[in-house]
Structures are given as C-alpha cells and as structure tokens.
mmCIF file of C-alpha atoms and ligand atoms in Angstrom:
data_model
loop_
_atom_site.group_PDB
_atom_site.id
_atom_site.type_symbol
_atom_site.label_atom_id
_atom_site.label_comp_id
_atom_site.label_asym_id
_atom_site.label_seq_id
_atom_site.Cartn_x
_atom_site.Cartn_y
_atom_site.Cartn_z
ATOM 1 C CA UNK A 133 9.809 -5.491 18.745
ATOM 2 C CA UNK A 134 10.473 -8.957 17.495
ATOM 3 C CA UNK A 135 13.616 -10.693 17.362
ATOM 4 C CA UNK A 136 14.952 -7.445 18.892
ATOM 5 C CA UNK A 137 14.059 -5.671 15.302
ATOM 6 C CA UNK A 138 11.412 -2.908 15.281
ATOM 7 C CA UNK A 139 8.298 -3.819 13.445
ATOM 8 C CA UNK A 140 7.308 -2.519 9.813
ATOM 9 C CA UNK A 141 3.703 -3.452 8.726
ATOM 10 C CA UNK A 142 1.947 -2.354 5.795
ATOM 11 C CA UNK A 143 -0.339 -3.733 2.819
ATOM 12 C CA UNK A 144 -2.281 -3.000 -0.305
ATOM 13 C CA UNK A 145 -6.065 -3.783 -1.460
ATOM 14 C CA UNK A 146 -6.292 -6.905 -3.358
ATOM 15 C CA UNK A 147 -8.158 -5.099 -6.411
ATOM 16 C CA UNK A 148 -6.964 -4.792 -9.513
ATOM 17 C CA UNK A 149 -3.414 -4.995 -10.891
ATOM 18 C CA UNK A 150 -1.084 -2.477 -9.153
ATOM 19 C CA UNK A 151 0.065 0.533 -10.762
ATOM 20 C CA UNK A 152 3.436 2.359 -11.031
ATOM 21 C CA UNK A 153 2.133 4.442 -8.041
ATOM 22 C CA UNK A 154 1.520 1.569 -5.569
ATOM 23 C CA UNK A 155 5.299 0.352 -6.574
ATOM 24 C CA UNK A 156 6.861 3.691 -6.206
ATOM 25 C CA UNK A 157 4.790 5.038 -3.348
ATOM 26 C CA UNK A 158 4.948 1.839 -1.192
ATOM 27 C CA UNK A 159 6.518 -1.330 -2.482
ATOM 28 C CA UNK A 160 9.806 -0.245 -3.633
ATOM 29 C CA UNK A 161 10.420 1.316 -0.229
ATOM 30 C CA UNK A 162 9.172 -1.656 1.511
ATOM 31 C CA UNK A 163 11.943 -3.629 -0.292
ATOM 32 C CA UNK A 164 14.470 -1.070 0.794
ATOM 33 C CA UNK A 165 13.344 -0.909 4.467
ATOM 34 C CA UNK A 166 13.233 -4.749 4.491
ATOM 35 C CA UNK A 167 16.332 -5.730 6.070
ATOM 36 C CA UNK A 168 16.354 -3.191 9.106
ATOM 37 C CA UNK A 169 12.734 -4.114 10.406
ATOM 38 C CA UNK A 170 10.926 -7.187 11.056
ATOM 39 C CA UNK A 171 8.168 -6.846 8.419
ATOM 40 C CA UNK A 172 4.677 -7.935 8.130
ATOM 41 C CA UNK A 173 2.856 -7.298 4.760
ATOM 42 C CA UNK A 174 -0.931 -8.191 4.207
ATOM 43 C CA UNK A 175 -2.800 -8.791 0.904
ATOM 44 C CA UNK A 176 -5.765 -6.667 2.359
ATOM 45 C CA UNK A 177 -8.532 -8.485 0.895
ATOM 46 C CA UNK A 178 -11.147 -7.530 3.676
ATOM 47 C CA UNK A 179 -10.837 -3.744 2.607
ATOM 48 C CA UNK A 180 -11.309 -4.675 -1.018
ATOM 49 C CA UNK A 181 -14.890 -5.903 -0.323
ATOM 50 C CA UNK A 182 -15.848 -2.133 0.408
ATOM 51 C CA UNK A 183 -16.404 -2.452 -3.222
ATOM 52 C CA UNK A 184 -18.418 -5.024 -5.046
ATOM 53 C CA UNK A 185 -15.731 -7.899 -6.203
ATOM 54 C CA UNK A 186 -16.434 -10.700 -8.824
ATOM 55 C CA UNK A 187 -15.392 -13.566 -6.422
ATOM 56 C CA UNK A 188 -13.500 -15.695 -8.990
ATOM 57 C CA UNK A 189 -11.597 -12.449 -10.257
ATOM 58 C CA UNK A 190 -11.121 -11.228 -6.700
ATOM 59 C CA UNK A 191 -9.423 -14.680 -5.677
ATOM 60 C CA UNK A 192 -7.044 -14.403 -8.601
ATOM 61 C CA UNK A 193 -6.114 -10.747 -7.832
ATOM 62 C CA UNK A 194 -5.421 -11.615 -4.241
ATOM 63 C CA UNK A 195 -2.962 -14.248 -5.434
ATOM 64 C CA UNK A 196 -1.469 -12.137 -8.112
ATOM 65 C CA UNK A 197 -0.453 -9.569 -5.418
ATOM 66 C CA UNK A 198 1.000 -11.974 -3.024
ATOM 67 C CA UNK A 199 3.280 -13.037 -6.045
ATOM 68 C CA UNK A 200 3.959 -9.352 -6.638
ATOM 69 C CA UNK A 201 4.965 -8.666 -3.251
ATOM 70 C CA UNK A 202 7.484 -11.611 -3.534
ATOM 71 C CA UNK A 203 8.709 -10.779 -7.110
ATOM 72 C CA UNK A 204 9.324 -7.118 -6.020
ATOM 73 C CA UNK A 205 11.826 -8.604 -3.742
ATOM 74 C CA UNK A 206 9.997 -9.376 -0.496
ATOM 75 C CA UNK A 207 11.014 -12.794 0.901
ATOM 76 C CA UNK A 208 8.368 -14.975 2.205
ATOM 77 C CA UNK A 209 10.559 -16.800 4.212
ATOM 78 C CA UNK A 210 11.976 -13.603 6.130
ATOM 79 C CA UNK A 211 9.115 -11.304 5.933
ATOM 80 C CA UNK A 212 5.744 -12.484 6.885
ATOM 81 C CA UNK A 213 3.239 -12.184 4.005
ATOM 82 C CA UNK A 214 -0.230 -13.145 4.621
ATOM 83 C CA UNK A 215 -3.727 -12.693 3.845
ATOM 84 C CA UNK A 216 -6.031 -10.480 6.058
ATOM 85 C CA UNK A 217 -8.902 -12.320 5.818
ATOM 86 C CA UNK A 218 -6.808 -15.821 7.143
ATOM 87 C CA UNK A 219 -6.286 -13.894 10.378
ATOM 88 C CA UNK A 220 -9.647 -13.229 12.171
ATOM 89 C CA UNK A 221 -8.117 -11.125 14.935
ATOM 90 C CA UNK A 222 -8.399 -8.281 12.453
ATOM 91 C CA UNK A 223 -12.111 -8.193 12.209
ATOM 92 C CA UNK A 224 -12.214 -8.787 15.941
ATOM 93 C CA UNK A 225 -10.001 -5.951 17.047
ATOM 94 C CA UNK A 226 -11.827 -3.724 14.386
ATOM 95 C CA UNK A 227 -15.020 -4.146 16.061
ATOM 96 C CA UNK A 228 -13.411 -3.390 19.491
ATOM 97 C CA UNK A 229 -11.868 -0.024 18.148
ATOM 98 C CA UNK A 230 -14.886 1.163 16.280
ATOM 99 C CA UNK A 231 -16.203 1.387 19.902
ATOM 100 C CA UNK A 232 -13.310 3.852 20.632
ATOM 101 C CA UNK A 233 -13.551 5.876 17.344
ATOM 102 C CA UNK A 234 -16.136 8.768 16.766
ATOM 103 C CA UNK A 235 -18.085 9.254 13.856
ATOM 104 C CA UNK A 236 -17.014 12.857 13.657
ATOM 105 C CA UNK A 237 -13.275 11.383 13.103
ATOM 106 C CA UNK A 238 -14.572 9.118 10.430
ATOM 107 C CA UNK A 239 -16.590 11.993 8.710
ATOM 108 C CA UNK A 240 -13.425 13.886 8.107
ATOM 109 C CA UNK A 241 -11.820 11.259 6.173
ATOM 110 C CA UNK A 242 -11.139 12.432 2.627
ATOM 111 C CA UNK A 243 -10.852 9.138 1.079
ATOM 112 C CA UNK A 244 -14.222 7.953 2.500
ATOM 113 C CA UNK A 245 -15.715 11.326 0.731
ATOM 114 C CA UNK A 246 -14.058 10.577 -2.512
ATOM 115 C CA UNK A 247 -15.183 6.950 -2.785
ATOM 116 C CA UNK A 248 -18.467 7.611 -1.817
ATOM 117 C CA UNK A 249 -18.703 10.094 -4.563
ATOM 118 C CA UNK A 250 -17.461 7.362 -6.912
ATOM 119 C CA UNK A 251 -19.602 4.854 -5.767
ATOM 120 C CA UNK A 252 -22.660 6.583 -5.314
ATOM 121 C CA UNK A 253 -25.065 3.504 -5.322
ATOM 122 C CA UNK A 254 -22.932 1.591 -2.945
ATOM 123 C CA UNK A 255 -21.989 3.664 0.297
ATOM 124 C CA UNK A 256 -21.855 1.008 2.446
ATOM 125 C CA UNK A 257 -20.809 0.995 6.241
ATOM 126 C CA UNK A 258 -17.603 -0.741 5.375
ATOM 127 C CA UNK A 259 -16.596 2.209 3.385
ATOM 128 C CA UNK A 260 -17.204 4.467 6.425
ATOM 129 C CA UNK A 261 -15.318 2.195 8.956
ATOM 130 C CA UNK A 262 -12.647 1.315 6.535
ATOM 131 C CA UNK A 263 -10.126 3.323 8.551
ATOM 132 C CA UNK A 264 -10.890 1.420 11.754
ATOM 133 C CA UNK A 265 -9.907 -1.787 10.062
ATOM 134 C CA UNK A 266 -7.080 -0.210 8.842
ATOM 135 C CA UNK A 267 -6.064 1.013 12.311
ATOM 136 C CA UNK A 268 -6.768 -2.934 13.671
ATOM 137 C CA UNK A 269 -4.393 -4.193 10.918
ATOM 138 C CA UNK A 270 -1.562 -2.097 12.176
ATOM 139 C CA UNK A 271 -2.276 -1.946 15.947
ATOM 140 C CA UNK A 272 -2.799 -5.757 15.994
ATOM 141 C CA UNK A 273 0.890 -6.369 15.289
ATOM 142 C CA UNK A 274 2.363 -3.425 17.275
ATOM 143 C CA UNK A 275 3.853 -1.910 14.225
ATOM 144 C CA UNK A 276 6.279 0.731 14.782
ATOM 145 C CA UNK A 277 6.675 1.887 11.116
ATOM 146 C CA UNK A 278 4.232 1.947 8.350
ATOM 147 C CA UNK A 279 5.490 2.770 4.825
ATOM 148 C CA UNK A 280 2.615 4.138 2.811
ATOM 149 C CA UNK A 281 2.158 6.873 0.152
ATOM 150 C CA UNK A 282 0.814 10.105 1.000
ATOM 151 C CA UNK A 283 -2.809 9.465 0.359
ATOM 152 C CA UNK A 284 -3.030 7.210 3.552
ATOM 153 C CA UNK A 285 -1.484 9.989 5.752
ATOM 154 C CA UNK A 286 -4.927 10.647 7.119
ATOM 155 C CA UNK A 287 -5.510 7.120 7.952
ATOM 156 C CA UNK A 288 -2.334 6.759 10.031
ATOM 157 C CA UNK A 289 -3.464 9.662 11.847
ATOM 158 C CA UNK A 290 -6.425 8.284 12.801
ATOM 159 C CA UNK A 291 -5.041 5.012 13.897
ATOM 160 C CA UNK A 292 -2.450 6.901 16.330
ATOM 161 C CA UNK A 293 -5.494 8.956 17.809
ATOM 162 C CA UNK A 294 -7.384 5.704 18.116
ATOM 163 C CA UNK A 295 -4.307 4.047 19.813
ATOM 164 C CA UNK A 296 -3.654 6.943 22.034
ATOM 165 C CA UNK A 297 -7.303 7.035 23.180
ATOM 166 C CA UNK A 298 -7.030 3.514 24.001
ATOM 167 C CA UNK A 299 -3.837 3.679 25.935
ATOM 168 C CA UNK A 300 -5.180 6.848 27.960
ATOM 169 C CA UNK A 301 -7.815 4.474 29.263
ATOM 170 C CA UNK A 302 -6.347 1.238 29.505
ATOM 171 C CA UNK A 303 -2.444 1.534 29.804
ATOM 172 C CA UNK A 304 0.302 1.021 27.356
ATOM 173 C CA UNK A 305 -1.719 -1.656 25.255
ATOM 174 C CA UNK A 306 -0.570 -0.469 21.562
ATOM 175 C CA UNK A 307 2.645 0.713 20.023
ATOM 176 C CA UNK A 308 2.000 4.062 18.696
ATOM 177 C CA UNK A 309 3.128 3.609 14.898
ATOM 178 C CA UNK A 310 4.818 6.199 12.676
ATOM 179 C CA UNK A 311 4.008 6.702 9.197
ATOM 180 C CA UNK A 312 7.119 6.642 6.682
ATOM 181 C CA UNK A 313 5.959 8.441 3.463
ATOM 182 C CA UNK A 314 9.187 8.816 1.400
ATOM 183 C CA UNK A 315 9.492 12.167 -0.554
ATOM 184 C CA UNK A 316 9.948 11.050 -3.963
ATOM 185 C CA UNK A 317 7.304 8.949 -4.934
ATOM 186 C CA UNK A 318 4.657 9.495 -2.268
ATOM 187 C CA UNK A 319 2.305 10.732 -4.842
ATOM 188 C CA UNK A 320 2.530 9.808 -8.503
ATOM 189 C CA UNK A 321 0.042 11.493 -10.648
ATOM 190 C CA UNK A 322 -2.307 10.165 -13.756
ATOM 191 C CA UNK A 323 -0.378 10.318 -16.888
ATOM 192 C CA UNK A 324 -3.212 11.862 -18.703
ATOM 193 C CA UNK A 325 -4.629 14.320 -15.962
ATOM 194 C CA UNK A 326 -1.303 15.069 -13.994
ATOM 195 C CA UNK A 327 -3.501 17.070 -11.191
ATOM 196 C CA UNK A 328 -4.913 13.628 -10.283
ATOM 197 C CA UNK A 329 -3.426 10.846 -8.400
ATOM 198 C CA UNK A 330 -2.718 7.444 -10.450
ATOM 199 C CA UNK A 331 -5.280 5.016 -9.531
ATOM 200 C CA UNK A 332 -6.143 1.483 -10.450
ATOM 201 C CA UNK A 333 -9.712 2.343 -11.119
ATOM 202 C CA UNK A 334 -8.780 5.156 -13.766
ATOM 203 C CA UNK A 335 -11.122 4.332 -16.680
ATOM 204 C CA UNK A 336 -8.432 5.905 -19.230
ATOM 205 C CA UNK A 337 -5.890 2.786 -19.569
ATOM 206 C CA UNK A 338 -3.435 5.651 -20.944
ATOM 207 C CA UNK A 339 -3.164 7.397 -17.568
ATOM 208 C CA UNK A 340 -1.763 4.349 -15.602
ATOM 209 C CA UNK A 341 0.951 2.188 -15.927
ATOM 210 C CA UNK A 342 0.265 -1.414 -14.542
ATOM 211 C CA UNK A 343 3.110 -3.314 -13.108
ATOM 212 C CA UNK A 344 2.428 -6.105 -15.553
ATOM 213 C CA UNK A 345 2.163 -3.807 -18.659
ATOM 214 C CA UNK A 346 4.949 -5.120 -21.329
ATOM 215 C CA UNK A 347 7.702 -2.996 -22.467
ATOM 216 C CA UNK A 348 6.233 -1.493 -25.635
ATOM 217 C CA UNK A 349 2.736 -0.611 -23.760
ATOM 218 C CA UNK A 350 4.608 1.408 -21.036
ATOM 219 C CA UNK A 351 6.785 3.338 -23.590
ATOM 220 C CA UNK A 352 3.810 3.876 -25.473
ATOM 221 C CA UNK A 353 1.789 5.169 -22.511
ATOM 222 C CA UNK A 354 4.618 7.560 -21.476
ATOM 223 C CA UNK A 355 4.678 8.939 -25.012
ATOM 224 C CA UNK A 356 1.245 9.735 -24.703
ATOM 225 C CA UNK A 357 1.504 11.413 -21.339
ATOM 226 C CA UNK A 358 0.176 14.908 -21.052
ATOM 227 C CA UNK A 359 3.050 17.756 -20.551
ATOM 228 C CA UNK A 360 2.493 21.393 -21.378
ATOM 229 C CA UNK A 361 3.373 23.727 -24.092
ATOM 230 C CA UNK A 362 6.844 24.603 -22.741
ATOM 231 C CA UNK A 363 9.760 22.912 -23.933
ATOM 232 C CA UNK A 364 12.155 22.557 -20.918
ATOM 233 C CA UNK A 365 12.408 19.920 -18.568
ATOM 234 C CA UNK A 366 11.964 21.606 -15.485
ATOM 235 C CA UNK A 367 10.236 20.942 -11.998
ATOM 236 C CA UNK A 368 7.810 23.320 -11.198
ATOM 237 C CA UNK A 369 4.379 23.617 -9.727
ATOM 238 C CA UNK A 370 2.889 24.869 -12.953
ATOM 239 C CA UNK A 371 4.195 22.044 -14.760
ATOM 240 C CA UNK A 372 2.506 18.902 -13.081
ATOM 241 C CA UNK A 373 3.009 16.516 -15.879
ATOM 242 C CA UNK A 374 6.783 16.990 -16.443
ATOM 243 C CA UNK A 375 7.163 17.281 -12.657
ATOM 244 C CA UNK A 376 5.207 13.902 -12.065
ATOM 245 C CA UNK A 377 7.374 12.315 -14.856
ATOM 246 C CA UNK A 378 10.582 13.844 -13.359
ATOM 247 C CA UNK A 379 9.330 12.131 -9.785
ATOM 248 C CA UNK A 380 9.028 9.039 -11.604
ATOM 249 C CA UNK A 381 12.543 9.206 -13.470
ATOM 250 C CA UNK A 382 14.137 10.228 -9.896
ATOM 251 C CA UNK A 383 12.598 7.079 -8.290
ATOM 252 C CA UNK A 384 13.775 4.593 -10.836
ATOM 253 C CA UNK A 385 17.317 6.023 -11.678
ATOM 254 C CA UNK A 386 18.261 7.802 -8.200
ATOM 255 C CA UNK A 387 18.823 10.997 -9.933
ATOM 256 C CA UNK A 388 18.097 14.241 -8.346
ATOM 257 C CA UNK A 389 15.865 16.810 -10.008
ATOM 258 C CA UNK A 390 18.804 18.969 -11.012
ATOM 259 C CA UNK A 391 20.887 16.017 -12.575
ATOM 260 C CA UNK A 392 17.727 15.427 -14.635
ATOM 261 C CA UNK A 393 17.373 18.946 -15.761
ATOM 262 C CA UNK A 394 20.935 18.795 -16.852
ATOM 263 C CA UNK A 395 20.565 15.476 -18.728
ATOM 264 C CA UNK A 396 17.790 17.015 -20.646
ATOM 265 C CA UNK A 397 18.932 20.277 -21.052
ATOM 266 C CA UNK A 398 18.433 21.376 -24.818
ATOM 267 C CA UNK A 399 16.527 18.085 -25.784
ATOM 268 C CA UNK A 400 12.879 17.905 -26.444
ATOM 269 C CA UNK A 401 9.860 16.381 -24.544
ATOM 270 C CA UNK A 402 9.974 13.423 -26.890
ATOM 271 C CA UNK A 403 13.550 12.279 -25.764
ATOM 272 C CA UNK A 404 12.669 12.807 -22.078
ATOM 273 C CA UNK A 405 9.347 10.826 -22.032
ATOM 274 C CA UNK A 406 11.375 7.760 -24.184
ATOM 275 C CA UNK A 407 13.962 7.748 -21.358
ATOM 276 C CA UNK A 408 11.547 7.772 -18.607
ATOM 277 C CA UNK A 409 9.318 5.023 -20.557
ATOM 278 C CA UNK A 410 12.624 2.890 -20.943
ATOM 279 C CA UNK A 411 13.892 3.360 -17.248
ATOM 280 C CA UNK A 412 10.545 2.163 -16.053
ATOM 281 C CA UNK A 413 10.360 -0.737 -18.559
ATOM 282 C CA UNK A 414 13.881 -1.534 -17.470
ATOM 283 C CA UNK A 415 12.939 -1.368 -13.591
ATOM 284 C CA UNK A 416 9.874 -3.717 -13.992
ATOM 285 C CA UNK A 417 11.293 -6.446 -16.456
ATOM 286 C CA UNK A 418 12.839 -8.438 -13.635
ATOM 287 C CA UNK A 419 9.933 -8.108 -11.522
ATOM 288 C CA UNK A 420 7.714 -9.152 -14.343
ATOM 289 C CA UNK A 421 9.904 -12.314 -15.093
ATOM 290 C CA UNK A 422 9.982 -13.392 -11.362
ATOM 291 C CA UNK A 423 6.454 -13.071 -11.362
ATOM 292 C CA UNK A 424 5.721 -15.375 -14.022
ATOM 293 C CA UNK A 425 7.643 -17.928 -12.424
ATOM 294 C CA UNK A 426 5.976 -17.428 -9.181
ATOM 295 C CA UNK A 427 2.544 -17.780 -10.667
ATOM 296 C CA UNK A 428 3.668 -21.089 -12.267
ATOM 297 C CA UNK A 429 4.817 -22.687 -8.909
ATOM 298 C CA UNK A 430 1.590 -23.086 -7.336
ATOM 299 C CA UNK A 431 3.077 -25.560 -4.446
ATOM 300 C CA UNK A 432 5.592 -22.998 -3.376
ATOM 301 C CA UNK A 433 3.226 -19.974 -3.224
ATOM 302 C CA UNK A 434 0.841 -22.295 -1.135
ATOM 303 C CA UNK A 435 3.604 -23.429 1.375
ATOM 304 C CA UNK A 436 4.561 -19.623 1.739
ATOM 305 C CA UNK A 437 0.837 -18.452 2.306
ATOM 306 C CA UNK A 438 0.274 -21.309 4.753
ATOM 307 C CA UNK A 439 3.551 -20.911 6.800
ATOM 308 C CA UNK A 440 2.807 -17.032 6.941
ATOM 309 C CA UNK A 441 -0.923 -17.249 7.982
ATOM 310 C CA UNK A 442 0.329 -19.252 11.158
ATOM 311 C CA UNK A 443 2.880 -17.081 12.028
ATOM 312 C CA UNK A 444 0.558 -13.702 11.636
ATOM 313 C CA UNK A 445 -2.076 -15.531 13.650
ATOM 314 C CA UNK A 446 0.356 -16.070 16.471
ATOM 315 C CA UNK A 447 1.257 -12.518 16.720
ATOM 316 C CA UNK A 448 -2.256 -11.115 16.262
ATOM 317 C CA UNK A 449 -3.678 -13.429 19.056
ATOM 318 C CA UNK A 450 -1.127 -12.036 21.422
ATOM 319 C CA UNK A 451 -2.333 -8.502 21.119
ATOM 320 C CA UNK A 452 -6.105 -9.373 20.773
ATOM 321 C CA UNK A 453 -6.022 -11.360 23.958
ATOM 322 C CA UNK A 454 -4.360 -8.674 25.922
ATOM 323 C CA UNK A 455 -7.124 -6.203 24.310
ATOM 324 C CA UNK A 456 -10.084 -8.353 25.259
ATOM 325 C CA UNK A 457 -8.617 -8.851 28.500
ATOM 326 C CA UNK A 458 -8.173 -5.038 29.251
ATOM 327 C CA UNK A 459 -11.634 -3.930 27.924
ATOM 328 C CA UNK A 460 -13.017 -6.783 30.324
ATOM 329 C CA UNK A 461 -14.468 -9.271 28.042
ATOM 330 C CA UNK A 462 -14.546 -12.693 29.921
ATOM 331 C CA UNK A 463 -11.563 -14.767 29.133
ATOM 332 C CA UNK A 464 -11.864 -18.504 27.793
ATOM 333 C CA UNK A 465 -12.132 -21.180 30.261
ATOM 334 C CA UNK A 466 -9.358 -23.718 29.059
HETATM 335 P P1 LIG B 56 -3.956 1.093 -1.785
HETATM 336 O O1 LIG B 56 -4.269 -0.588 -1.899
HETATM 337 O O2 LIG B 56 -4.866 1.867 -2.209
HETATM 338 O O3 LIG B 56 -2.580 1.394 -2.112
HETATM 339 C C1 LIG B 56 -1.544 0.353 -1.677
HETATM 340 C C2 LIG B 56 -0.215 1.534 -1.206
HETATM 341 O O4 LIG B 56 0.003 2.162 -2.677
HETATM 342 C C3 LIG B 56 0.056 3.734 -2.069
HETATM 343 N N1 LIG B 56 -0.308 4.381 -3.478
HETATM 344 C C4 LIG B 56 0.404 5.269 -3.958
HETATM 345 N N2 LIG B 56 1.274 6.194 -3.627
HETATM 346 C C5 LIG B 56 1.971 6.800 -4.708
HETATM 347 N N3 LIG B 56 1.116 7.280 -5.670
HETATM 348 C C6 LIG B 56 0.290 7.050 -6.022
HETATM 349 N N4 LIG B 56 -0.729 7.315 -7.147
HETATM 350 C C7 LIG B 56 -0.404 5.827 -5.249
HETATM 351 N N5 LIG B 56 -1.341 5.007 -4.962
HETATM 352 C C8 LIG B 56 -1.526 3.993 -4.180
HETATM 353 C C9 LIG B 56 -0.876 3.940 -0.784
HETATM 354 O O5 LIG B 56 -0.612 4.989 -0.378
HETATM 355 C C10 LIG B 56 -0.462 2.608 -0.415
HETATM 356 O O6 LIG B 56 0.556 2.683 0.502
HETATM 357 N N6 LIG B 56 -5.576 1.395 2.927
HETATM 358 C C11 LIG B 56 -4.776 0.938 2.308
HETATM 359 C C12 LIG B 56 -4.420 -0.511 2.357
HETATM 360 C C13 LIG B 56 -4.137 -0.737 3.743
HETATM 361 C C14 LIG B 56 -2.915 -0.580 4.786
HETATM 362 C C15 LIG B 56 -3.404 -1.387 5.881
HETATM 363 C C16 LIG B 56 -1.760 0.005 4.444
HETATM 364 C C17 LIG B 56 -5.120 -1.409 4.624
HETATM 365 N N7 LIG B 56 -4.645 -1.888 6.017
HETATM 366 C C18 LIG B 56 -2.187 -0.950 6.941
HETATM 367 C C19 LIG B 56 -0.868 0.033 5.470
HETATM 368 C C20 LIG B 56 -1.197 -0.448 6.707
HETATM 369 C C21 LIG B 56 -5.147 1.083 0.808
HETATM 370 O O7 LIG B 56 -5.920 1.142 0.270
HETATM 371 O O8 LIG B 56 -3.770 1.141 0.025
#
C-alpha cells in the first residue's frame, strides 16, 4: 500500500520496438488500471542483458520504451516510471532470493527452454535465473497486482512460491502478488503463423505489428495476415488466424465476438482484415504522435527519469533493508 492505494507493478524488456502483443496484452491494461492503483512501471533493462545487445542501440531502445509508456497514457508525474538498472536493490534482492529458489523450479520454466533453444550459442546463467530477478522486481515494491500477458503466468507463479517460502521462514515480509491477465489480448498471435505468439524477435516482418509502424504498413500487414480456406468470420479453435484478428479487433473496438461476427456476416475476409488494420492504425495514431513529441523534448523526459529513479529507490530500499535484516546480514553502522 502506498497512499492508501494498492500497488500495481509491471514492466517490459528494453529490447527492440514494442509489438501490438505487448500493447494489447499489457500496456493498454496498465493504462486502464492506472487510476485505481499506485503504479510502478520498470524499463527492464537488466533482463534485456540475457541476450547480447549492441550498447548504443540498447540505450536508444530503453529510452524509446520509456517514451512509449508515457505516450500510451501513463503519467510519469503520477506513476513511477523508472529504469530497473538505476535501482540497485533489484540485483541485490535477486541474489538473496536466488538462495531461496530451487534449480528444479527454474528447470521447469518454459520461457527458459524456449529461449535456450533460440539462443543455443548463448545459454547464460542470467537466462536461467531470469525469473528470480523478475520475482525481485515485484517483491521489492510489495506489489499487490501484476498485469501481464499470458506468457508471464509461470513467472508470476514462481514469484508467489518464492515469496511464500521466504515468508514461511521469516514472517510476513513480502506481499503475495496477484497476476492480472485480461481475457482479451492476453496472447496475441503472429499474423503469419497464428499458432505462434506475436514476438518482437520474429524474423518475418509481416508477422508482427510494431507500435511505431506507420498506417500504410499496419494496413498492409493485416491484409497479408494468414487466415484459412473458409470464408466466414467466426471465432473457433480451428480458425486461429481469424480468431486472432477477432481478438485484436475486439481489444481495440471493445466489441464482443458476437458483435464482430454479426458485423461481418456475408462479407469476405478482405473487408474484415481492412477493418482490423484501420482500427489498429486509428488506435495507435495518437500514441505515435505523442511519442514523437516526447522524443523531441529531451529535458522533460530526463527530468521525469531523474525524479522517478529517486522515488523507486526510496521504496526499494525500504524492503531491501528489511530483508537484509531478516536474513541476518549485518546492519550498516551510521
Ligand atoms: P516482455 O518484455 O517479453 O513483454 C512485456 C509484456 O508484454 C506481454 N506480451 C504479450 N501479451 C500478449 N500477446 C503477446 N504476443 C505478447 N508478447 C508479450 C508480456 O506478457 C508482458 O506482460 N519478464 C517480462 C518483463 C518483466 C516483468 C517484471 C513483468 C521483468 N520484470 C516484473 C512484470 C513484472 C518480459 O519479458 O516481458
């Protein structure tokens, strides 16, 4: 609790440009939940190091991510939007928590298995302990709620397990966080292989809508989206391409599946894909305009980053000192 409000915590890796999946699965929900909670959002740059980064591009991406959070509608004067690497407590708590995490638990993480298969030449220890750092992010701020897409569910479960284990030994140190995974948009799929999650790192540019794609590109990518040999706009397991487009359209317009099916009854896939493309482009246009303004105003973003780093540091230190004391580390002499 901060200021009598429950605490919401989330973040994204600072790699590449965000996709429509990141937006509909997470960022859009953050904006919706924003008033109700005291919110902290991290630019998760430490997590990004698990994959090799080009330093100059990495720094640009991190700043771009910060600006995208703000452009999407998060107010950095009300919400604490900060860089994970600027608060040293994340790494410190992560070490302590790694001593309360079993290798057997980490071995079960599907995201580790997927990433290890993808980056077979760089299966580093950071990739393996990635969920412990994520647990530290969340527990450091005593978060009540963590809005994420479906792919992060397992990481939330291990976070809860670690927190419960720690609390059972040392008393009520950590708040046990609840995941918030919205029904619509929790798993946006690739436009080219709709059995696969839409992912930043997809090599096929047509598979992914980037938040900064221009209107024509967005519409073109939707026109090329893979569907099926049927002609009816209907939500069904055996129609993953159309169902994914319906999910996207539903998130953006607020229409239910029944309403969408009725709207496109008797019309072809071409009309439907065009409508989805236009709706997404309309949704992203104000975000893109605000993003351009923010990136041009260096002093405003710098001031927000500085102010929020200090705020996050303050909250983080409170938990970190408590944890250090509980496990028996010697207190500093003042
Ligand atoms: P990341 O950076 O991979 O993704 C950021 C958020 O976007 C969601 N997401 C999706 N949602 C729906 N459909 C998709 N295709 C899709 N792709 C991504 C993710 O579920 C996520 O919510 N480990 C985290 C970052 C992180 C974090 C944290 C999150 C680090 N520490 C603490 C919450 C709390 C990650 O890699 O997300």
